[in-house]
Coordinates of C-alpha atoms in Angstrom, one line a residue:
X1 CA -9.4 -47.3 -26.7
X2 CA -6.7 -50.1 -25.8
X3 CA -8.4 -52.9 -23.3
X4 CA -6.8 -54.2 -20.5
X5 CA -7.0 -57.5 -18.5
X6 CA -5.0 -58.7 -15.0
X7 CA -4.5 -62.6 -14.8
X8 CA -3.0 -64.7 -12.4
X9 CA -0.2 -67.2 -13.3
X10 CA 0.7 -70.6 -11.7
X11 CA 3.8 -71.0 -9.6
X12 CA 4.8 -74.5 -10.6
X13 CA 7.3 -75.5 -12.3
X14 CA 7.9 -77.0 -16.1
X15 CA 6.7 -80.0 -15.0
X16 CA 3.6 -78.9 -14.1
X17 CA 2.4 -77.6 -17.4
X18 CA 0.0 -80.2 -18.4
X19 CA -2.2 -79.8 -15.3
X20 CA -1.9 -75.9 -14.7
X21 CA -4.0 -75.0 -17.4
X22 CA -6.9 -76.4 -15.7
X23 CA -6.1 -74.5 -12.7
X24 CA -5.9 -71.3 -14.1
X25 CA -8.9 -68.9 -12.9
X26 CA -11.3 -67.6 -14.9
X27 CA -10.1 -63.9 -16.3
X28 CA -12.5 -60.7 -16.8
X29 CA -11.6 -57.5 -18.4
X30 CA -10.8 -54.7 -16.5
X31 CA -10.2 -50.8 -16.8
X32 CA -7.4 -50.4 -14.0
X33 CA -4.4 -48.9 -15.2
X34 CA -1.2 -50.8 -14.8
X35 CA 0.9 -47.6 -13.9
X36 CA 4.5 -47.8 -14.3
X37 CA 6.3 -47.7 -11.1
X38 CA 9.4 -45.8 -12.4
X39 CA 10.8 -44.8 -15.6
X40 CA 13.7 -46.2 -15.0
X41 CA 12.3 -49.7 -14.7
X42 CA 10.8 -50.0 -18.1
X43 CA 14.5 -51.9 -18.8
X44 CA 15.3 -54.4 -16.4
X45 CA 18.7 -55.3 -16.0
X46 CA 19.7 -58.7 -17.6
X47 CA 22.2 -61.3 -15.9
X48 CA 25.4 -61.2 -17.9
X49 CA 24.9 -64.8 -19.7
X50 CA 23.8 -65.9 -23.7
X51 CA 20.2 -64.8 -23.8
X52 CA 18.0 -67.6 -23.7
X53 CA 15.8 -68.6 -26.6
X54 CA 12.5 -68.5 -26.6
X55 CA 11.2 -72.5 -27.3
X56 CA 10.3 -73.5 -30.6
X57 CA 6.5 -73.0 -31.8
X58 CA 4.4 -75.7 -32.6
X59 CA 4.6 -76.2 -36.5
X60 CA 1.3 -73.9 -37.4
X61 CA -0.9 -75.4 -40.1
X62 CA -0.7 -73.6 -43.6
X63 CA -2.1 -70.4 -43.6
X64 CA -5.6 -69.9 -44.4
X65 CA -8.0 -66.7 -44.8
X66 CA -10.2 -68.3 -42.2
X67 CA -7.5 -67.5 -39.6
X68 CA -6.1 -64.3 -38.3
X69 CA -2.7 -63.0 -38.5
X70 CA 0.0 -62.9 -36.1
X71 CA -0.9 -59.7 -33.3
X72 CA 1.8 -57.6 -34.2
X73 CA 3.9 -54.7 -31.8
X74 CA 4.0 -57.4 -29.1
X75 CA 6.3 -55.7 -25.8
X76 CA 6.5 -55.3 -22.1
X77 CA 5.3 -52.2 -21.0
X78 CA 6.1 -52.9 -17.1
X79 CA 7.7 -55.1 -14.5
X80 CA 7.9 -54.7 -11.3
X81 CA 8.8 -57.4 -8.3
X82 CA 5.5 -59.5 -8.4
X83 CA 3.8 -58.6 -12.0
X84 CA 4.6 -58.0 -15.5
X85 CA 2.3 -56.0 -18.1
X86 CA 2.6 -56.8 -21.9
X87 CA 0.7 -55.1 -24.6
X88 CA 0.2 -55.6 -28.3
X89 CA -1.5 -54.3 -31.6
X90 CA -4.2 -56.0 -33.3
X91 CA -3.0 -58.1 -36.2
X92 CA -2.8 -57.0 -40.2
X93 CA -5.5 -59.6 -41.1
X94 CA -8.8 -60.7 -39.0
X95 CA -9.9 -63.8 -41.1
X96 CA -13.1 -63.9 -42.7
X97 CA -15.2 -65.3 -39.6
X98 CA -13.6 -62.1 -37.7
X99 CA -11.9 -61.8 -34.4
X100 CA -13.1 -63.5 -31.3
X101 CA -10.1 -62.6 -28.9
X102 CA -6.6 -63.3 -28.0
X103 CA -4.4 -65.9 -25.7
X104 CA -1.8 -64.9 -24.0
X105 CA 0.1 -68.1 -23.0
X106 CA 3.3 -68.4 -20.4
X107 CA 6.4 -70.6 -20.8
X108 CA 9.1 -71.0 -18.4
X109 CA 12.6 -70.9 -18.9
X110 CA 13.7 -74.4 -19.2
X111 CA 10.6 -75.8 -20.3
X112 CA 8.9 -76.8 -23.6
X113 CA 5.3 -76.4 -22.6
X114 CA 3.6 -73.4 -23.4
X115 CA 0.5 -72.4 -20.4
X116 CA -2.5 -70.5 -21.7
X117 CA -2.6 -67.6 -18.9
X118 CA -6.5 -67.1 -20.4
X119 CA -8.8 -70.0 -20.7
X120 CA -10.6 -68.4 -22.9
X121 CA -9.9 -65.4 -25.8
X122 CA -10.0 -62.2 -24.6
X123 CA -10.4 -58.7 -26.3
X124 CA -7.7 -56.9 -25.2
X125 CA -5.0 -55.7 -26.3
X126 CA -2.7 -55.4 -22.9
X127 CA -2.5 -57.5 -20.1
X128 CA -1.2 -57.7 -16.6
X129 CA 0.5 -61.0 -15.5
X130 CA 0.1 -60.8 -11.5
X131 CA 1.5 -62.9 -8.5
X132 CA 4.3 -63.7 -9.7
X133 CA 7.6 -64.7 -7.8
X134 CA 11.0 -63.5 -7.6
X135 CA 13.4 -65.0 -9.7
X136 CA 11.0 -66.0 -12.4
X137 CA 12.2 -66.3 -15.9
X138 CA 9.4 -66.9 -18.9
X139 CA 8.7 -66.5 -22.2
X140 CA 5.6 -65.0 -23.6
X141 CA 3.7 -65.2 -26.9
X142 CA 0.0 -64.0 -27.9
X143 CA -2.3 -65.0 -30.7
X144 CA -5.5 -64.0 -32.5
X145 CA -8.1 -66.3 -32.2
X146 CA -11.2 -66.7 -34.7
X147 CA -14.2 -69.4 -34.5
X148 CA -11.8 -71.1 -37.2
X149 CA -8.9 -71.3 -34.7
X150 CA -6.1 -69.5 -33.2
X151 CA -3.7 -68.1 -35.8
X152 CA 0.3 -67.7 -35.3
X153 CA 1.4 -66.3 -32.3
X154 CA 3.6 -63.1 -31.5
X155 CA 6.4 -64.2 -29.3
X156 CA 8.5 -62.1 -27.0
X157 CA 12.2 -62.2 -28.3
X158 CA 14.0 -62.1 -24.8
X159 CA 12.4 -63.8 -21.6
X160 CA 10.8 -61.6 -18.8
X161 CA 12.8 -61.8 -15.4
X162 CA 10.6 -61.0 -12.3
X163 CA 13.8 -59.5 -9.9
X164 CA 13.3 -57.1 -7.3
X165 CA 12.9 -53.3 -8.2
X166 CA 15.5 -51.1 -7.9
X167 CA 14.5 -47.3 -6.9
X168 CA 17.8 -44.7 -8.2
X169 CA 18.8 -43.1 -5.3
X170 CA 17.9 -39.3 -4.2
X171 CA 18.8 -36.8 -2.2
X172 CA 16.9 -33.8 -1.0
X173 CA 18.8 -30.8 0.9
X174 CA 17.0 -30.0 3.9
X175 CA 16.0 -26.7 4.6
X176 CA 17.9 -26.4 8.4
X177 CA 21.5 -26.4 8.1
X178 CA 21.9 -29.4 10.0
X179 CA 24.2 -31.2 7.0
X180 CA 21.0 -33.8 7.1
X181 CA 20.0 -35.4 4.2
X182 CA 17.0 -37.6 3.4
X183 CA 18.5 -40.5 0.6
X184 CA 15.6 -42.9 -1.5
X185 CA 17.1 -46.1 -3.1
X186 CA 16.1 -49.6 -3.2
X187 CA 18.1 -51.6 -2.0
X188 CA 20.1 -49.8 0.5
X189 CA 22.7 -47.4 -1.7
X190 CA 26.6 -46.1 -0.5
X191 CA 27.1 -42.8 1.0
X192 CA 30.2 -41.3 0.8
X193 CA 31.5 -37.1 1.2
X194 CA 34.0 -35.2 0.0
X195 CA 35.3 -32.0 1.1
X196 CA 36.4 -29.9 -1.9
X197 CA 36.7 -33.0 -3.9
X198 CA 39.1 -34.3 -1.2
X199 CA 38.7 -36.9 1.3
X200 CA 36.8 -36.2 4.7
X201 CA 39.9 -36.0 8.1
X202 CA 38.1 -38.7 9.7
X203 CA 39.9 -37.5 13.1
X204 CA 37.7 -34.5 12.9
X205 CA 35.0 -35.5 11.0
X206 CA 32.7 -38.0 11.3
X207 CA 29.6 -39.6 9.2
X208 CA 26.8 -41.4 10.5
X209 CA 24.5 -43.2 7.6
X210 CA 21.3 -44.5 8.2
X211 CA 18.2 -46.2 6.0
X212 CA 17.4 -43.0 5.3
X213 CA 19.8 -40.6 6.1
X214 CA 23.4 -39.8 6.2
X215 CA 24.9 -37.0 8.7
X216 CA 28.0 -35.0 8.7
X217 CA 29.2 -34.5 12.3
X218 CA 32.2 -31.5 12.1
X219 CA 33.2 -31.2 15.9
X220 CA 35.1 -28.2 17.4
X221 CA 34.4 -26.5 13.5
X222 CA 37.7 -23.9 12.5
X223 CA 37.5 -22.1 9.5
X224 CA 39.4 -24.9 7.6
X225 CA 36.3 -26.6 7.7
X226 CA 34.9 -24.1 5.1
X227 CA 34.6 -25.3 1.3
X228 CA 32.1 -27.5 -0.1
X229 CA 31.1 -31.1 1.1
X230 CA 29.5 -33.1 -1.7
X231 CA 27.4 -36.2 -0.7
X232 CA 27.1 -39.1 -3.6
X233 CA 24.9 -41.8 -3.4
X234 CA 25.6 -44.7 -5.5
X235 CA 23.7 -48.0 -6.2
X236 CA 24.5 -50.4 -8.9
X237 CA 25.7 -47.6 -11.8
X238 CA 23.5 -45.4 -10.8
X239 CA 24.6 -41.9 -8.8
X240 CA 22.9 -38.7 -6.8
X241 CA 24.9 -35.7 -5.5
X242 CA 24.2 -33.1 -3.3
X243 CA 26.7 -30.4 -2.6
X244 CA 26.4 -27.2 0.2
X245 CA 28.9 -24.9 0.6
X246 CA 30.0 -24.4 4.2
X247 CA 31.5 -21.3 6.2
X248 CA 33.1 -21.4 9.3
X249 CA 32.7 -17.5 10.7
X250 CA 33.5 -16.3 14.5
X251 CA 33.6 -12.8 15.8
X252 CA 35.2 -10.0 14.1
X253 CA 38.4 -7.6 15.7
X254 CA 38.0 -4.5 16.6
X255 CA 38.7 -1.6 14.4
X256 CA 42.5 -1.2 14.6
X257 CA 42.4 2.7 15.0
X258 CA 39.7 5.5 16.2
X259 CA 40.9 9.3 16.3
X260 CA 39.0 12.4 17.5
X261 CA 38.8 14.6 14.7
X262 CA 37.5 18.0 15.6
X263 CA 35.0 19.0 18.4
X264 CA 32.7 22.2 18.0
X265 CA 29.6 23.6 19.1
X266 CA 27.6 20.3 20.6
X267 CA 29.3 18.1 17.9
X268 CA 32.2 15.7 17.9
X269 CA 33.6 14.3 14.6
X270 CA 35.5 10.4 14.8
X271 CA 37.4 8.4 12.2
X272 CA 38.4 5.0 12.7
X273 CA 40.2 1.9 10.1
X274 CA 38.3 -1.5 9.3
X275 CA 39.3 -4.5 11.3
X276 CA 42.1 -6.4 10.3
X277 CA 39.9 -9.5 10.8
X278 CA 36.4 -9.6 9.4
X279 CA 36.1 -13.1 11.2
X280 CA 35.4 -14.9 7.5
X281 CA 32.4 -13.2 6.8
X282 CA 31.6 -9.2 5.7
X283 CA 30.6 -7.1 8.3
X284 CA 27.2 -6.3 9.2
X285 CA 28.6 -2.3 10.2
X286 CA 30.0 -0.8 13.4
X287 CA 28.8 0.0 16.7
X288 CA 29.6 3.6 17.8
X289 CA 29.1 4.5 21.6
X290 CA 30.4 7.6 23.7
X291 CA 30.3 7.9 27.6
X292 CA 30.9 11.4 29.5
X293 CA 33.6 11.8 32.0
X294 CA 31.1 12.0 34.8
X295 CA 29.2 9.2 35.5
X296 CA 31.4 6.8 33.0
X297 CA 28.6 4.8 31.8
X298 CA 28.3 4.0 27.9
X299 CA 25.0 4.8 25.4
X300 CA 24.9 3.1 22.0
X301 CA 24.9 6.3 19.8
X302 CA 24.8 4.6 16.3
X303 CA 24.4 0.9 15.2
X304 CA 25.4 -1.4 12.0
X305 CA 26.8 1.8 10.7
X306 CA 28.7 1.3 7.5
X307 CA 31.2 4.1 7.2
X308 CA 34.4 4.8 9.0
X309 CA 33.9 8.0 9.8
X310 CA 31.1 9.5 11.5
X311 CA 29.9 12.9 13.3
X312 CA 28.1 12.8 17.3
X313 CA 25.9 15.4 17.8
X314 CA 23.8 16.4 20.7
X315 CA 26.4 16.6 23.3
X316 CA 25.8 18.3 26.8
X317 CA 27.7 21.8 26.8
X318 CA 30.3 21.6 29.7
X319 CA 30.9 17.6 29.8
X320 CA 33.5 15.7 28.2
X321 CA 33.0 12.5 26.3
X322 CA 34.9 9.5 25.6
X323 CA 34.0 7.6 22.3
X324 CA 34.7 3.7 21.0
X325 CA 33.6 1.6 18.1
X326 CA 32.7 -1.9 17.6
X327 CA 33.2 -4.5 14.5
X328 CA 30.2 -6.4 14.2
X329 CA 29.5 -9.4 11.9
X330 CA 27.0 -12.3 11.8
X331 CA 27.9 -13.6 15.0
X332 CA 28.2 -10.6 16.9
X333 CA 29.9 -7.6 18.3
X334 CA 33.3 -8.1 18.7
X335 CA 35.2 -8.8 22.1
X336 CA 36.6 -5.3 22.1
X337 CA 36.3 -1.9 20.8
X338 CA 38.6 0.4 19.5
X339 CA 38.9 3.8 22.4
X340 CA 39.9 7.2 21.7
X341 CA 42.8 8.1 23.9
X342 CA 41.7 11.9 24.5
X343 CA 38.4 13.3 26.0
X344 CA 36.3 15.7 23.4
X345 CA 36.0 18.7 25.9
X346 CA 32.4 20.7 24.9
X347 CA 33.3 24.2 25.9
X348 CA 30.8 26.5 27.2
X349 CA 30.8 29.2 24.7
X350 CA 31.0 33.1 25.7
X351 CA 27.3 34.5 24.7
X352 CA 26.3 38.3 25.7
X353 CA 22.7 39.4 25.1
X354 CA 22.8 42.5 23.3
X355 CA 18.9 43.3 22.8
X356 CA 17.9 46.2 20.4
X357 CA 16.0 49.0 21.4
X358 CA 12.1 48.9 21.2
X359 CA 10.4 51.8 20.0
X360 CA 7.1 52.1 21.9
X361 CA 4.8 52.6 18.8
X362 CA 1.7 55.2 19.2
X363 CA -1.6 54.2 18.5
X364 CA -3.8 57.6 19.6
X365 CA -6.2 58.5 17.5
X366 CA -9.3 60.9 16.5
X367 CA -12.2 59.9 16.2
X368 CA -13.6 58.5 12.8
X369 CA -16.5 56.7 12.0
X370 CA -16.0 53.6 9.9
X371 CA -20.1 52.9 9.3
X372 CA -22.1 55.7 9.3
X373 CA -25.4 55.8 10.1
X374 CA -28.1 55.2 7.7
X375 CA -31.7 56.5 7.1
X376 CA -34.7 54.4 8.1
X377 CA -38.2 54.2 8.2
X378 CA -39.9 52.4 11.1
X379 CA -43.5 51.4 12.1
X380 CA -45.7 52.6 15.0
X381 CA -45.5 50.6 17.8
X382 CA -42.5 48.1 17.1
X383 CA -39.2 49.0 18.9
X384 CA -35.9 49.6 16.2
X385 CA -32.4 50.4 16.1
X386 CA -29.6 52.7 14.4
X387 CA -26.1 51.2 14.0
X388 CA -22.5 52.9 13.4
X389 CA -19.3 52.0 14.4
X390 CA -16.2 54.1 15.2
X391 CA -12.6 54.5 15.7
X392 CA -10.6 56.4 18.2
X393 CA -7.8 55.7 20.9
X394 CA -8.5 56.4 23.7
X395 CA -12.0 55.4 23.6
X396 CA -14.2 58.7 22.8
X397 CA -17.2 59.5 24.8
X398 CA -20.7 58.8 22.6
X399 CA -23.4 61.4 22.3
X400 CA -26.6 60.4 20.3
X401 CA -28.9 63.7 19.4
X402 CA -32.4 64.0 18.3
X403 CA -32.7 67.3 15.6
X404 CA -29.3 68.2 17.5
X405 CA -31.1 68.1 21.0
X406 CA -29.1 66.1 23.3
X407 CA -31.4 62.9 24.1
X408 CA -28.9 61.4 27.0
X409 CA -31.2 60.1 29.9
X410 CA -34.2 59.9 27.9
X411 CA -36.3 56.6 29.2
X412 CA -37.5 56.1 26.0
X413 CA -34.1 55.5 24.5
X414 CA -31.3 53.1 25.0
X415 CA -27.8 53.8 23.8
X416 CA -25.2 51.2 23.8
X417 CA -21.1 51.1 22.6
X418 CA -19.3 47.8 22.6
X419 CA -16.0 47.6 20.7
X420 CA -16.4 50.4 18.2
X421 CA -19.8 49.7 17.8
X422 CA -22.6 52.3 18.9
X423 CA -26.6 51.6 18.9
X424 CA -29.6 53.6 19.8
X425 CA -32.5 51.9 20.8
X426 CA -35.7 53.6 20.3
X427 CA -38.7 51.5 22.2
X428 CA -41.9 51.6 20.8
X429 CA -41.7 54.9 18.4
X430 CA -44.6 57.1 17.6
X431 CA -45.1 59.7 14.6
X432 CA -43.5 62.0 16.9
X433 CA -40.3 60.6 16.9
X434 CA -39.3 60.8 13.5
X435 CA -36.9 63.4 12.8
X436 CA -33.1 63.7 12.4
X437 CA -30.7 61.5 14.7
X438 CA -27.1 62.5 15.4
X439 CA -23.9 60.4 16.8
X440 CA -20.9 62.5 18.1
X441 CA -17.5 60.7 19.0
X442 CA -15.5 62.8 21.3
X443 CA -12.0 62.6 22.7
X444 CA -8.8 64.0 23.1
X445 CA -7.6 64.2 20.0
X446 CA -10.6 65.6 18.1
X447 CA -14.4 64.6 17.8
X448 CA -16.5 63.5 14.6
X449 CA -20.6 62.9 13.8
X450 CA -23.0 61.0 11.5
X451 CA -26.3 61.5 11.4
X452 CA -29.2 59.6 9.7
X453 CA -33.2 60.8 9.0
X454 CA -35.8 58.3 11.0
X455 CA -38.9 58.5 9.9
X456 CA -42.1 56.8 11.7
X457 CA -45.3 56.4 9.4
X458 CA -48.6 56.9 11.1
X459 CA -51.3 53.9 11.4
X460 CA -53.7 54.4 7.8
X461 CA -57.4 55.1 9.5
X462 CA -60.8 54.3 8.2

């Protein structure tokens, strides 16, 4: 894992280097990141003059396996308006009594001196150089240092130049559709706009540019201000554009023709012709509306309707209708509408009822039973029933018979009829009453009977 240190430098000048190394604080390694500021500052721009030279090294003494080698891969990694952070590679040969560290020294452009930025060796391998002022030029070298001395140092090739950053510009289209937008550059950058890569009518146009903003004013807007306006943003050879394309739209005409095409029943067919001006923009559909002769006022009968012909339906029988049609676009309806010029008349039509003859149908009917009765056995004592149920129109007369002995008015039994269905009731039964039970329908149109066997087991005595 690379180490890192931040040092502080001394702000005097070359003549000052005899004393500053005896000012310099006291650095400690560190683990904060020295994060680039922008990629595009990695390279700072160098004044157009020969390129300085770095001052000449102290002679070194001959090389010895007791001192390290030179630290090799030595580079800035970033520079920004008040630091600078270098970094380096550990060197091809440690010496024999190993590595204690490394010293970074400083030397300013102009001077001879070089300025140890660490009093004493450090192990790191990158460091940041911090408070530093603008306009700063200096040279920096780096060397491996062992318990048997500090071997040759690695120096930069081109002096570092502390200047003040420059941010590329930027522009970011706004959502809104206000022309508005937001530029980033450091320092201030150029605005300029174009309108379909001609220059802006500044009689009708007018720009407004800001810190951080540039607005395009278009007053009184006709549809020659449509095309595309391109903002660029320049700042010392370096460019952002933006482009949005613009439409100028208005109402559209009316459709240049309607015609009534045919009128029946409740129904009125129409055909009109696009406008001849869409107002710059396609239409959204048309607007179709009728009025009757009576009262004059208009309903909407169809809206944003795309084709040009159409059929209204639901008319009142007897009233006659005027119909007109609207153009309609993103800004609107437009000022007028196109009118038929005659009235669709909706004619009563001549209707005679002619009902069919109805054929009374006859539902008489003789008597038939459609559950006859059936045989049962029944205990002493306990009340029980017979069922059947007939059929007959009109309604037959029911006779219930005991071993065909007419039992009507009997108190012990209880006949009963409701729709189609016939019961006897005998109460409490004795031995007696077994025997055989008859049911007689009777009416008009003929008569029928069912009969059963009841039979009423005595008590078992001891």
């Amino acid at each position: 894992m690379t180490e890192r240190a931040t040092s502080e430098v001394p702000t005097g000048g070359p003549e000052e280097t005899t004393s500053e190394s005896a000012k310099l604080p006291t650095t400690e390694p560190s683990g904060e990141a020295a994060a680039s500021e922008s990629a595009g500052e990695e390279q700072t721009p160098m004044p157009q003059e020969p390129a300085p030279q770095a001052p000449a090294a102290t002679k070194p003494a001959p090389a010895s396996e007791d001192l390290p080698s030179a630290p090799l891969l030595l580079a800035v990694e970033d520079v920004s308006d008040s630091a600078v952070t270098v970094s380096w590679e550990p060197p091809e040969r440690l010496g024999r009594l190993g590595l204690q560290g490394y010293v970074l020294e400083l030397c300013r452009e102009g001077a001879s001196e070089w300025v140890p930025v660490n009093a004493r060796p450090m192990m790191v391998t990158q460091q940041t150089l911090r408070n530093l002022a603008l306009g700063d030029k200096f040279f920096l070298r780096v060397a491996a240092v062992s318990s048997a001395g500090a071997g040759p140092p690695a120096v930069l090739d081109q002096p570092v130049h502390i200047q003040k950053s420059i941010e590329a510009p930027k522009i970011r289209v706004p959502r809104h559709l206000r022309q508005t937008y937001i530029r980033q550059g450091n320092p201030k950058p150029q605005a300029s706009w174009t309108h379909n890569g001609h220059a802006l009518d500044s009689q009708r146009v007018s720009i407004r540019t800001g810190d951080q903003d540039s607005i395009l004013f278009i007053r009184s807007a006709q549809r020659s201000d449509s095309g595309c306006y391109e903002l660029t943003v320049r700042l010392e050879g370096l460019e952002a554009k933006a482009a949005i394309d613009i439409l100028v739209i208005e109402k559209p005409g009316p459709p240049r023709s309607i015609r009534l095409l045919d009128v029946w029943g409740c129904n009125a067919a129409l055909e009109w012709t696009p406008p001849q001006d869409t107002g710059n923009t396609d239409l959204l559909g048309y607007t179709v509306q009728k009025a009757d002769k009576k009262t004059g006022q208009w309903f909407t009968v169809l809206e944003r309707y795309h084709p040009t012909t159409c059929t209204v339906s639901d008319l009142i029988v007897g009233n006659s209708y005027s119909f007109r049609v609207f153009s309609e676009n993103l800004c609107g309806l437009s000022a007028s509408a196109a009118v038929t010029k005659e009235l669709a008349h909706v004619q009563k039509a001549d209707i005679a009822a002619k009902p069919k003859g109805f054929v009374e149908r006859d539902f008489s009917e003789a008597p038939s039973f459609t559950q006859p009765l059936a045989d049962h056995t029944s205990t002493p004592g306990y009340s029980t029933q017979l069922f059947c149920s007939v059929r007959a129109s009109p309604k037959p007369k029911i006779i219930w018979m005991k071993n065909k002995m007419d039992i009507q008015g009997d108190p012990k039994y209880r006949a009963l009829s409701e729709q189609g269905v016939c019961t006897l009731e005998i109460r409490k039964p004795s031995p007696f009453d077994s025997g055989v039970y008859t049911c007689k329908a009777v009416n008009v149109l003929g008569e029928a009977s069912v009969d059963c066997r009841l039979e009423v087991k005595a008590s078992a005595t001891h």
